[in-house]
Tab-separated table of C-alpha atoms in Angstrom:
chain	number	residue	atom	x	y	z
A	172	MET	CA	191.415	115.093	88.004
A	173	SER	CA	192.686	114.049	91.474
A	174	GLU	CA	193.419	110.598	90.249
A	175	LEU	CA	195.258	111.329	87.159
A	176	ASN	CA	198.972	110.467	86.984
A	177	PRO	CA	201.441	112.986	85.498
A	178	ARG	CA	201.264	111.515	81.881
A	179	GLN	CA	197.419	111.555	81.990
A	180	LEU	CA	197.513	115.157	83.295
A	181	ALA	CA	199.967	116.097	80.376
A	182	GLN	CA	197.727	114.483	77.813
A	183	GLU	CA	194.567	116.539	79.092
A	184	VAL	CA	196.459	119.802	79.233
A	185	LEU	CA	198.126	119.343	75.798
A	186	GLU	CA	194.624	118.398	74.155
A	187	THR	CA	193.028	121.384	75.837
A	188	ILE	CA	195.900	123.834	74.423
A	189	GLU	CA	195.523	122.339	70.815
A	190	ARG	CA	191.769	122.201	70.776
A	191	GLU	CA	190.854	125.521	72.638
A	192	ASP	CA	194.066	127.611	71.820
A	193	ALA	CA	194.613	127.840	75.452
A	194	TYR	CA	197.766	129.393	77.002
A	195	SER	CA	200.056	126.608	78.245
A	196	HIS	CA	200.883	128.226	81.607
A	197	ILE	CA	197.192	128.950	82.313
A	198	ALA	CA	195.907	125.403	81.329
A	199	LEU	CA	198.798	123.720	83.112
A	200	ASP	CA	198.486	125.660	86.348
A	201	ALA	CA	194.742	125.103	86.536
A	202	ALA	CA	195.157	121.423	86.075
A	203	LEU	CA	198.009	121.147	88.575
A	204	GLU	CA	195.994	123.097	91.002
A	205	ARG	CA	193.120	120.521	90.782
A	206	SER	CA	195.283	117.483	90.557
A	207	GLY	CA	196.674	116.974	94.112
A	208	LEU	CA	199.858	115.481	92.644
A	209	ASP	CA	203.127	115.732	94.814
A	210	ALA	CA	205.998	117.972	93.824
A	211	ARG	CA	207.893	115.241	91.856
A	212	ASP	CA	204.862	114.375	89.862
A	213	ARG	CA	204.104	118.007	89.239
A	214	GLY	CA	207.502	118.412	87.912
A	215	LEU	CA	207.101	115.520	85.470
A	216	ALA	CA	203.863	116.721	84.312
A	217	THR	CA	205.183	120.230	83.780
A	218	GLU	CA	208.290	118.798	81.821
A	219	LEU	CA	206.070	116.714	79.556
A	220	VAL	CA	203.860	119.528	78.632
A	221	TYR	CA	206.503	122.180	78.055
A	222	GLY	CA	208.840	119.736	76.385
A	223	THR	CA	206.291	118.295	73.959
A	224	LEU	CA	205.111	121.688	72.949
A	225	THR	CA	208.698	122.921	72.374
A	226	TRP	CA	209.843	119.911	70.382
A	227	GLN	CA	206.631	119.427	68.530
A	228	ARG	CA	207.997	119.909	65.002
A	229	SER	CA	210.764	117.402	65.826
A	230	LEU	CA	208.478	114.891	67.403
A	231	ASP	CA	206.110	114.993	64.344
A	232	LYS	CA	209.087	114.566	62.004
A	233	VAL	CA	210.097	111.378	63.877
A	234	LEU	CA	206.448	110.126	63.864
A	235	GLY	CA	206.040	110.891	60.214
A	236	ASP	CA	208.883	108.309	59.502
A	237	PHE	CA	207.085	105.679	61.560
A	238	VAL	CA	203.197	106.188	61.005
A	239	ARG	CA	202.630	104.570	57.573
A	240	ARG	CA	199.843	106.782	56.516
A	241	GLY	CA	201.319	109.976	57.802
A	242	ILE	CA	200.318	111.819	61.045
A	243	ASP	CA	197.811	114.229	59.546
A	244	GLY	CA	194.964	111.878	59.585
A	245	LEU	CA	195.468	110.899	63.195
A	246	ASP	CA	192.767	111.899	65.842
A	247	LEU	CA	194.185	114.513	68.200
A	248	PRO	CA	194.194	112.310	71.426
A	249	VAL	CA	196.366	109.733	69.474
A	250	LEU	CA	198.720	112.329	68.043
A	251	VAL	CA	199.216	113.837	71.543
A	252	ALA	CA	199.742	110.345	73.106
A	253	LEU	CA	202.453	109.591	70.671
A	254	ARG	CA	204.013	113.003	70.920
A	255	VAL	CA	204.262	112.745	74.795
A	256	ALA	CA	205.794	109.334	74.474
A	257	VAL	CA	208.341	110.057	71.787
A	258	TYR	CA	209.377	113.104	73.802
A	259	GLN	CA	210.017	110.746	76.702
A	260	LEU	CA	211.924	108.218	74.642
A	261	LEU	CA	214.219	110.713	72.783
A	262	PHE	CA	214.644	113.534	75.260
A	263	LEU	CA	214.361	112.170	78.841
A	264	ASN	CA	217.060	109.759	79.737
A	265	ARG	CA	215.646	108.533	83.046
A	266	ILE	CA	212.240	107.350	81.738
A	267	PRO	CA	212.253	103.685	81.093
A	268	ALA	CA	210.998	102.952	77.475
A	269	HIS	CA	208.370	100.466	78.756
A	270	ALA	CA	206.925	103.184	81.035
A	271	ALA	CA	206.538	105.666	78.119
A	272	VAL	CA	205.142	103.093	75.724
A	273	ASP	CA	202.711	101.253	78.125
A	274	GLU	CA	201.261	104.486	79.537
A	275	ALA	CA	200.566	105.916	75.971
A	276	VAL	CA	198.856	102.663	75.092
A	277	GLU	CA	196.763	102.801	78.256
A	278	ILE	CA	195.830	106.560	77.698
A	279	THR	CA	194.713	105.842	74.051
A	280	LYS	CA	192.638	102.797	75.222
A	281	ALA	CA	190.999	104.924	77.782
A	282	GLY	CA	190.215	107.783	75.342
A	283	PRO	CA	187.769	108.237	72.380
A	284	SER	CA	190.166	106.666	69.871
A	285	ARG	CA	190.746	103.399	71.749
A	286	ALA	CA	190.817	101.397	68.503
A	287	ALA	CA	194.163	103.107	67.690
A	288	ALA	CA	195.893	101.531	70.832
A	289	GLY	CA	197.496	98.879	68.510
A	290	LEU	CA	198.794	101.459	66.247
A	291	VAL	CA	200.299	103.566	69.146
A	292	ASN	CA	201.794	100.314	70.455
A	293	GLY	CA	203.283	99.476	67.152
A	294	VAL	CA	204.702	102.811	66.359
A	295	LEU	CA	206.392	103.242	69.612
A	296	ARG	CA	207.843	99.851	69.728
A	297	SER	CA	209.318	100.405	66.303
A	298	ILE	CA	211.008	103.636	67.472
A	299	VAL	CA	212.315	101.829	70.522
A	300	ARG	CA	213.583	99.006	68.428
A	301	LYS	CA	215.343	101.304	66.030
A	302	ARG	CA	216.947	103.175	68.838
A	303	GLY	CA	218.201	99.952	70.321
A	304	GLN	CA	219.656	98.954	66.978
A	305	ALA	CA	221.454	102.203	66.684
A	306	LYS	CA	222.738	101.833	70.033
A	307	GLN	CA	224.274	98.502	69.272
A	308	ALA	CA	225.937	100.061	66.119
A	309	ASN	CA	227.457	102.651	68.323
A	310	GLN	CA	225.709	105.419	66.551
A	311	SER	CA	225.979	108.542	68.576
A	312	LYS	CA	222.570	109.868	67.559
A	313	GLN	CA	219.964	106.998	67.878
A	314	VAL	CA	216.960	108.409	66.137
A	315	ARG	CA	217.562	111.697	64.282
A	316	TRP	CA	215.078	114.163	62.899
A	317	TRP	CA	217.509	116.406	60.930
A	318	SER	CA	220.483	116.101	58.520
A	319	ASP	CA	223.661	117.932	59.200
A	320	LYS	CA	224.096	118.403	55.456
A	321	GLY	CA	221.178	120.675	55.396
A	322	ARG	CA	223.027	123.170	57.676
A	323	GLU	CA	224.830	124.779	54.921
A	324	ARG	CA	222.479	124.025	51.899
A	325	LYS	CA	219.170	124.945	53.443
A	326	PRO	CA	219.963	126.540	56.781
A	327	ALA	CA	216.526	127.971	57.471
A	328	ARG	CA	214.933	124.389	57.138
A	329	TYR	CA	217.826	122.874	59.062
A	330	LEU	CA	217.400	125.273	62.013
A	331	GLY	CA	213.656	124.610	61.864
A	332	GLU	CA	213.741	120.841	61.920
A	333	ARG	CA	216.822	120.588	64.310
A	334	TYR	CA	215.492	123.035	66.829
A	335	SER	CA	211.784	122.717	66.349
A	336	LEU	CA	210.995	126.188	64.975
A	337	PRO	CA	208.840	127.328	61.994
A	338	ASN	CA	210.884	128.153	58.974
A	339	TRP	CA	209.646	131.709	58.605
A	340	MET	CA	211.060	132.336	62.104
A	341	THR	CA	214.435	130.780	61.451
A	342	ASN	CA	214.618	132.809	58.069
A	343	ARG	CA	214.245	135.971	60.159
A	344	MET	CA	216.936	134.696	62.737
A	345	LEU	CA	219.242	134.000	59.931
A	346	GLN	CA	218.669	137.557	58.346
A	347	TYR	CA	219.286	139.190	61.786
A	348	TRP	CA	222.229	137.300	63.078
A	349	GLY	CA	223.759	134.956	60.568
A	350	LEU	CA	223.925	130.992	60.808
A	351	GLU	CA	226.381	130.771	63.817
A	352	ARG	CA	224.646	133.150	66.089
A	353	ALA	CA	221.073	132.041	64.919
A	354	GLU	CA	221.918	128.414	65.790
A	355	LYS	CA	223.062	129.300	69.224
A	356	LEU	CA	219.988	131.371	69.881
A	357	ALA	CA	217.731	128.792	68.443
A	358	GLU	CA	219.280	126.284	70.954
A	359	ALA	CA	218.786	128.816	73.712
A	360	PHE	CA	215.141	129.209	72.818
A	361	ASP	CA	214.636	125.523	73.445
A	362	THR	CA	216.075	125.394	76.885
A	363	ARG	CA	214.126	125.831	80.137
A	364	PRO	CA	214.158	129.405	81.262
A	365	PRO	CA	215.692	130.164	84.802
A	366	LEU	CA	213.318	130.943	87.654
A	367	TYR	CA	213.534	134.567	88.570
A	368	LEU	CA	211.734	136.239	91.458
A	369	ARG	CA	211.076	139.819	92.228
A	370	LEU	CA	210.934	140.999	95.918
A	371	LEU	CA	207.669	142.238	97.191
A	372	ALA	CA	208.609	142.984	100.676
A	373	ASP	CA	211.376	144.462	102.726
A	374	ASP	CA	213.939	142.789	105.087
A	375	VAL	CA	213.214	139.313	103.809
A	376	GLU	CA	215.464	136.327	104.634
A	377	LEU	CA	216.357	134.429	101.601
A	378	PRO	CA	215.930	130.602	101.730
A	379	GLU	CA	218.538	128.150	100.525
A	380	GLY	CA	218.797	128.137	96.763
A	381	VAL	CA	217.594	131.685	96.312
A	382	GLU	CA	220.223	134.398	95.472
A	383	PRO	CA	220.066	138.060	94.639
A	384	VAL	CA	220.762	138.872	91.038
A	385	GLU	CA	223.883	141.097	90.973
A	386	GLY	CA	223.404	144.639	89.831
A	387	VAL	CA	219.538	144.493	89.622
A	388	PRO	CA	217.769	145.800	92.730
A	389	GLY	CA	214.904	143.498	93.903
A	390	ALA	CA	215.741	140.644	91.538
A	391	LEU	CA	216.415	137.022	92.813
A	392	ARG	CA	217.213	133.853	90.950
A	393	ALA	CA	216.070	130.505	92.500
A	394	ALA	CA	217.535	127.091	91.798
A	395	SER	CA	214.029	125.594	91.728
A	396	MET	CA	210.491	125.921	92.682
A	397	SER	CA	211.058	124.513	96.084
A	398	ASP	CA	208.606	124.478	98.928
A	399	ALA	CA	210.368	127.448	100.528
A	400	VAL	CA	209.946	129.406	97.290
A	401	ARG	CA	206.317	128.587	97.019
A	402	ALA	CA	205.682	129.367	100.540
A	403	GLY	CA	207.444	132.874	99.857
A	404	ILE	CA	205.091	133.414	96.988
A	405	ALA	CA	201.994	132.569	99.051
A	406	ASP	CA	203.098	134.908	101.860
A	407	GLY	CA	203.722	137.777	99.492
A	408	LYS	CA	207.505	137.967	99.944
A	409	TRP	CA	208.291	137.586	96.166
A	410	GLY	CA	206.593	136.880	92.839
A	411	VAL	CA	207.691	135.042	89.786
A	412	GLN	CA	208.814	137.518	87.136
A	413	ASP	CA	211.460	137.206	84.413
A	414	LEU	CA	214.539	139.251	84.819
A	415	GLY	CA	214.062	141.054	81.401
A	416	SER	CA	210.447	141.901	82.537
A	417	GLN	CA	211.996	143.452	85.873
A	418	LEU	CA	214.652	145.334	83.946
A	419	ILE	CA	211.919	147.112	81.876
A	420	GLY	CA	210.405	148.460	85.074
A	421	LEU	CA	213.798	149.778	86.171
A	422	TYR	CA	214.727	151.038	82.780
A	423	ALA	CA	211.452	153.070	82.637
A	424	GLY	CA	212.898	155.138	85.422
A	425	ALA	CA	209.945	154.999	87.937
A	426	GLU	CA	210.878	156.523	91.226
A	427	PRO	CA	209.021	157.996	94.249
A	428	ASP	CA	206.514	160.837	93.620
A	429	LEU	CA	206.058	160.197	89.858
A	430	ALA	CA	202.547	160.036	88.173
A	431	VAL	CA	202.869	156.986	86.001
A	432	LEU	CA	200.543	155.577	83.353
A	433	ASP	CA	200.761	151.925	82.273
A	434	GLY	CA	198.793	152.038	78.887
A	435	CYS	CA	198.703	148.287	78.385
A	436	ALA	CA	198.628	146.814	81.696
A	437	GLY	CA	197.467	143.358	81.027
A	438	LEU	CA	197.664	141.155	83.961
A	439	GLY	CA	199.965	143.725	85.709
A	440	GLY	CA	203.304	142.286	86.340
A	441	LYS	CA	205.190	145.343	85.235
A	442	THR	CA	202.223	147.635	86.676
A	443	LEU	CA	202.722	146.405	90.208
A	444	HIS	CA	206.714	146.668	89.856
A	445	LEU	CA	206.061	150.211	88.869
A	446	ALA	CA	203.728	150.860	91.793
A	447	ARG	CA	206.434	149.610	94.094
A	448	LEU	CA	208.984	151.805	92.647
A	449	VAL	CA	206.983	154.998	92.806
A	450	GLY	CA	206.252	154.348	96.377
A	451	PRO	CA	203.372	155.597	98.561
A	452	THR	CA	203.853	159.193	97.340
A	453	GLY	CA	203.398	158.349	93.676
A	454	GLY	CA	200.715	156.645	91.736
A	455	VAL	CA	200.036	154.394	88.806
A	456	VAL	CA	197.094	154.439	86.527
A	457	ALA	CA	196.636	151.032	84.858
A	458	VAL	CA	194.577	150.770	81.501
A	459	ASP	CA	193.445	147.710	79.775
A	460	PRO	CA	190.549	146.821	77.807
A	461	ALA	CA	190.010	143.387	79.273
A	462	ASP	CA	187.985	143.514	82.515
A	463	THR	CA	189.229	140.081	83.523
A	464	LYS	CA	192.819	141.155	83.476
A	465	ILE	CA	192.021	144.441	85.406
A	466	ASP	CA	190.195	142.287	87.999
A	467	MET	CA	193.189	139.949	88.261
A	468	LEU	CA	195.571	143.009	88.566
A	469	CYS	CA	193.442	144.474	91.387
A	470	THR	CA	193.495	141.209	93.331
A	471	ALA	CA	197.195	140.920	92.903
A	472	ALA	CA	197.569	144.591	94.145
A	473	ASP	CA	195.507	143.795	97.235
A	474	SER	CA	197.709	140.876	98.085
A	475	ALA	CA	200.888	143.059	97.573
A	476	GLY	CA	199.412	145.736	99.728
A	477	MET	CA	199.742	148.335	97.013
A	478	ARG	CA	196.116	148.818	95.946
A	479	GLU	CA	196.177	152.562	97.218
A	480	ARG	CA	198.830	153.475	94.785
A	481	LEU	CA	196.898	152.052	91.798
A	482	THR	CA	194.027	153.465	89.753
A	483	THR	CA	192.501	151.091	87.044
A	484	GLN	CA	190.347	151.695	84.090
A	485	VAL	CA	188.718	149.189	81.781
A	486	ALA	CA	189.336	150.926	78.453
A	487	SER	CA	191.457	151.008	75.377
A	488	LEU	CA	194.234	153.424	75.512
A	489	GLN	CA	192.621	155.453	72.527
A	490	ASP	CA	189.378	155.611	74.641
A	491	PHE	CA	191.139	156.468	77.867
A	492	ALA	CA	193.121	159.391	76.077
A	493	GLN	CA	189.821	160.851	74.664
A	494	GLU	CA	188.172	160.850	78.116
A	495	THR	CA	191.137	162.259	80.198
A	496	ASP	CA	192.864	165.610	80.345
A	497	GLU	CA	195.570	164.266	82.714
A	498	THR	CA	199.137	163.981	81.470
A	499	PHE	CA	201.838	161.867	83.216
A	500	ASP	CA	205.668	162.084	84.165
A	501	LEU	CA	206.104	158.559	82.791
A	502	VAL	CA	204.137	156.458	80.394
A	503	LEU	CA	204.874	152.756	79.741
A	504	ILE	CA	203.513	151.080	76.518
A	505	ASP	CA	204.218	147.410	76.978
A	506	ALA	CA	202.641	146.736	73.502
A	507	PRO	CA	200.899	143.703	72.029
A	508	CYS	CA	203.524	141.960	70.063
A	509	SER	CA	204.386	138.742	68.346
A	510	GLY	CA	205.805	137.300	71.614
A	511	LEU	CA	208.618	135.387	69.953
A	512	GLY	CA	211.019	136.461	72.739
A	513	VAL	CA	209.117	134.533	75.313
A	514	ILE	CA	208.768	131.080	73.463
A	515	ARG	CA	210.719	129.404	76.195
A	516	ARG	CA	207.889	130.048	78.579
A	517	HIS	CA	205.093	129.936	76.078
A	518	PRO	CA	206.296	127.349	73.459
A	519	GLU	CA	202.904	127.083	71.778
A	520	THR	CA	203.516	130.588	70.497
A	521	ARG	CA	205.863	129.431	67.837
A	522	TRP	CA	203.172	127.327	66.180
A	523	ARG	CA	200.342	129.901	66.565
A	524	ARG	CA	202.145	133.036	65.208
A	525	SER	CA	202.583	133.649	61.536
A	526	GLU	CA	204.731	136.214	59.738
A	527	SER	CA	201.568	138.180	58.672
A	528	ASP	CA	200.880	138.751	62.307
A	529	ILE	CA	204.016	140.951	62.687
A	530	PHE	CA	202.774	143.408	59.928
A	531	ALA	CA	199.285	143.687	61.670
A	532	LEU	CA	200.883	144.164	64.995
A	533	THR	CA	203.287	146.965	63.963
A	534	LYS	CA	200.237	148.889	62.862
A	535	LEU	CA	198.610	148.642	66.331
A	536	GLN	CA	201.940	149.405	68.140
A	537	ALA	CA	202.274	152.596	66.082
A	538	GLU	CA	198.629	153.634	66.831
A	539	LEU	CA	199.266	153.010	70.552
A	540	LEU	CA	202.543	154.934	70.598
A	541	ASP	CA	200.955	157.986	68.904
A	542	VAL	CA	198.040	158.012	71.490
A	543	ALA	CA	200.746	157.661	74.281
A	544	ALA	CA	202.712	160.652	73.045
A	545	THR	CA	199.700	162.876	73.882
A	546	LEU	CA	199.673	161.622	77.488
A	547	VAL	CA	203.308	162.496	78.411
A	548	ARG	CA	204.113	165.885	80.104
A	549	PRO	CA	206.785	168.051	78.697
A	550	GLY	CA	210.066	166.736	80.098
A	551	GLY	CA	208.353	163.372	80.917
A	552	THR	CA	209.359	159.971	79.368
A	553	LEU	CA	207.577	157.409	77.264
A	554	THR	CA	208.928	153.818	77.411
A	555	TYR	CA	207.956	151.489	74.683
A	556	SER	CA	208.644	147.755	75.176
A	557	VAL	CA	207.913	144.545	73.368
A	558	CYS	CA	208.752	140.836	74.204
A	559	THR	CA	209.985	139.822	70.776
A	560	PHE	CA	213.168	140.236	68.584
A	561	THR	CA	211.802	141.365	65.285
A	562	THR	CA	213.185	144.686	64.177
A	563	GLU	CA	209.849	145.870	62.798
A	564	GLU	CA	208.358	145.708	66.235
A	565	GLY	CA	211.505	147.038	67.986
A	566	PRO	CA	214.124	149.497	66.689
A	567	LYS	CA	212.342	150.337	63.309
A	568	GLN	CA	209.120	151.079	65.233
A	569	VAL	CA	210.892	153.694	67.322
A	570	GLU	CA	212.629	155.163	64.371
A	571	ARG	CA	209.401	155.548	62.553
A	572	PHE	CA	207.856	157.189	65.899
A	573	LEU	CA	210.581	159.588	66.139
A	574	GLU	CA	210.168	160.514	62.507
A	575	ARG	CA	206.636	161.352	63.194
A	576	HIS	CA	207.200	163.091	66.643
A	577	GLY	CA	209.937	165.705	66.497
A	578	ASP	CA	209.134	166.712	69.975
A	579	PHE	CA	210.520	163.446	71.343
A	580	GLU	CA	214.147	162.200	71.506
A	581	ARG	CA	215.869	158.993	72.776
A	582	THR	CA	217.129	159.274	76.115
A	583	GLY	CA	219.390	156.794	78.075
A	584	ALA	CA	218.758	154.708	81.097
A	585	PRO	CA	217.669	156.579	84.190
A	586	GLU	CA	220.283	158.510	86.116
A	587	SER	CA	218.170	158.717	89.399
A	588	GLY	CA	216.032	156.422	91.471
A	589	PRO	CA	216.217	152.578	91.594
A	590	GLY	CA	216.888	152.293	87.882
A	591	ALA	CA	220.159	154.157	88.340
A	592	GLU	CA	221.538	151.334	90.415
A	593	VAL	CA	221.558	148.993	87.347
A	594	ASP	CA	224.872	148.589	85.406
A	595	TRP	CA	223.132	149.160	82.068
A	596	LYS	CA	226.167	148.762	79.834
A	597	LYS	CA	225.618	145.006	79.442
A	598	TYR	CA	221.907	145.376	78.647
A	599	VAL	CA	221.644	148.266	76.197
A	600	ASP	CA	222.684	148.909	72.632
A	601	GLY	CA	224.515	151.839	70.879
A	602	ASP	CA	221.273	153.906	71.053
A	603	ALA	CA	220.917	153.174	74.769
A	604	GLN	CA	217.818	150.934	74.053
A	605	LEU	CA	217.249	147.721	75.995
A	606	THR	CA	217.979	144.664	73.912
A	607	LEU	CA	217.876	141.432	75.863
A	608	ASP	CA	218.013	137.736	74.676
A	609	PRO	CA	218.447	134.441	76.351
A	610	LEU	CA	221.879	133.802	75.065
A	611	GLU	CA	223.761	136.952	76.184
A	612	HIS	CA	221.554	137.762	79.238
A	613	ASP	CA	219.714	134.520	80.234
A	614	THR	CA	216.481	136.414	80.050
A	615	ASP	CA	213.486	136.370	77.712
A	616	ALA	CA	214.134	138.425	74.481
A	617	PHE	CA	212.854	141.962	75.044
A	618	PHE	CA	213.405	145.253	73.409
A	619	ALA	CA	212.588	148.645	75.043
A	620	ALA	CA	213.411	152.135	74.278
A	621	ARG	CA	213.025	155.242	76.596
A	622	LEU	CA	211.936	158.490	74.832
A	623	ARG	CA	211.842	161.962	76.380
A	624	ARG	CA	209.262	164.589	75.485
A	625	LYS	CA	211.246	167.751	74.983
A	626	SER	CA	210.249	170.651	77.381
């Protein structure tokens, strides 16, 4: 791996993601860790991986016009090499065309489908030639993969092709927001997310390019992943966490002395935030059925110096509830969901999810909420959150829960503790539920509701 250049690394990572259903951030981080690339080349490799995944539908549309027999019959390494090269040709202005083309040809020659190197060369040079002809004719869009006429006639298909999203997803976006707002959000979902950090230590001096987020205690925004930011992460001064994710920890209302249950802890980003908020006099029980995730959470808690505030259990929430007679002041259910709100960070999600997943997930979410309700003390709160924008998984899920559980009621954002320091007016809807999106808040799209168990 150490001798790979950025394009070769991107090729390997993208093949791994496609072949093994790997998560992009995990596959990329592991490859970069082994690569020995300098900061500039790491940046290019990252851009190629995320850009190619994000614009995959559009890239395939372009390739379909130039590959005579269509792209469905292409071997995976050939298709990936073509996608990466076309992404450079159409989306990255500073990459010379010959560099993108030549490297794609060389990567193909070195791979298992070396006989297709001539095809790769021919297709890419045809695209470059057409782009040059369009430029001479002063056409503003040199190679297009969408038609403006489709915007009014077939808006879901137009949004899907123009912004590289599946049609079922754009259909829902149109249903929720109408064409104007749906298009702005589609564009926002294709942008690179900002780099947010969460403070993990007190009295930290911020380096150049890192600023506090106004009105959100402990949140920072960094201009880039600079050496100083990397050093701060390594030293445990701050960790990477989207602002929306940080707002959920604050919205939940964790404060010193509270007994907290994180019923779907996962890798523990929100768990550690809760542990920091409850302080040394409080405690967090973290439950997750995946032992690998609990192991990673414990390691992170050790590094953050908060292990003593944390109790972990490898179990489903259902099994945990059967085995315990304990109840909690605060229960967080950060439920498994379609994940459509985080497609800026995990662009492969848009190609893996189907509409039927949403219906299956809503059943699981309802079951988790019903179990969680039994673990909340009278007067305590249950916070339900998902990283998606579908109404079935968000507001409608909460409405159904309240219909089943008359002993719970919506409660607003916290009025005490660190969460009370946030100006919630710009983040909550008319029911005091947290509704975030990249267009209005420059965060991932999250939904959360805070529910109180009546005394």
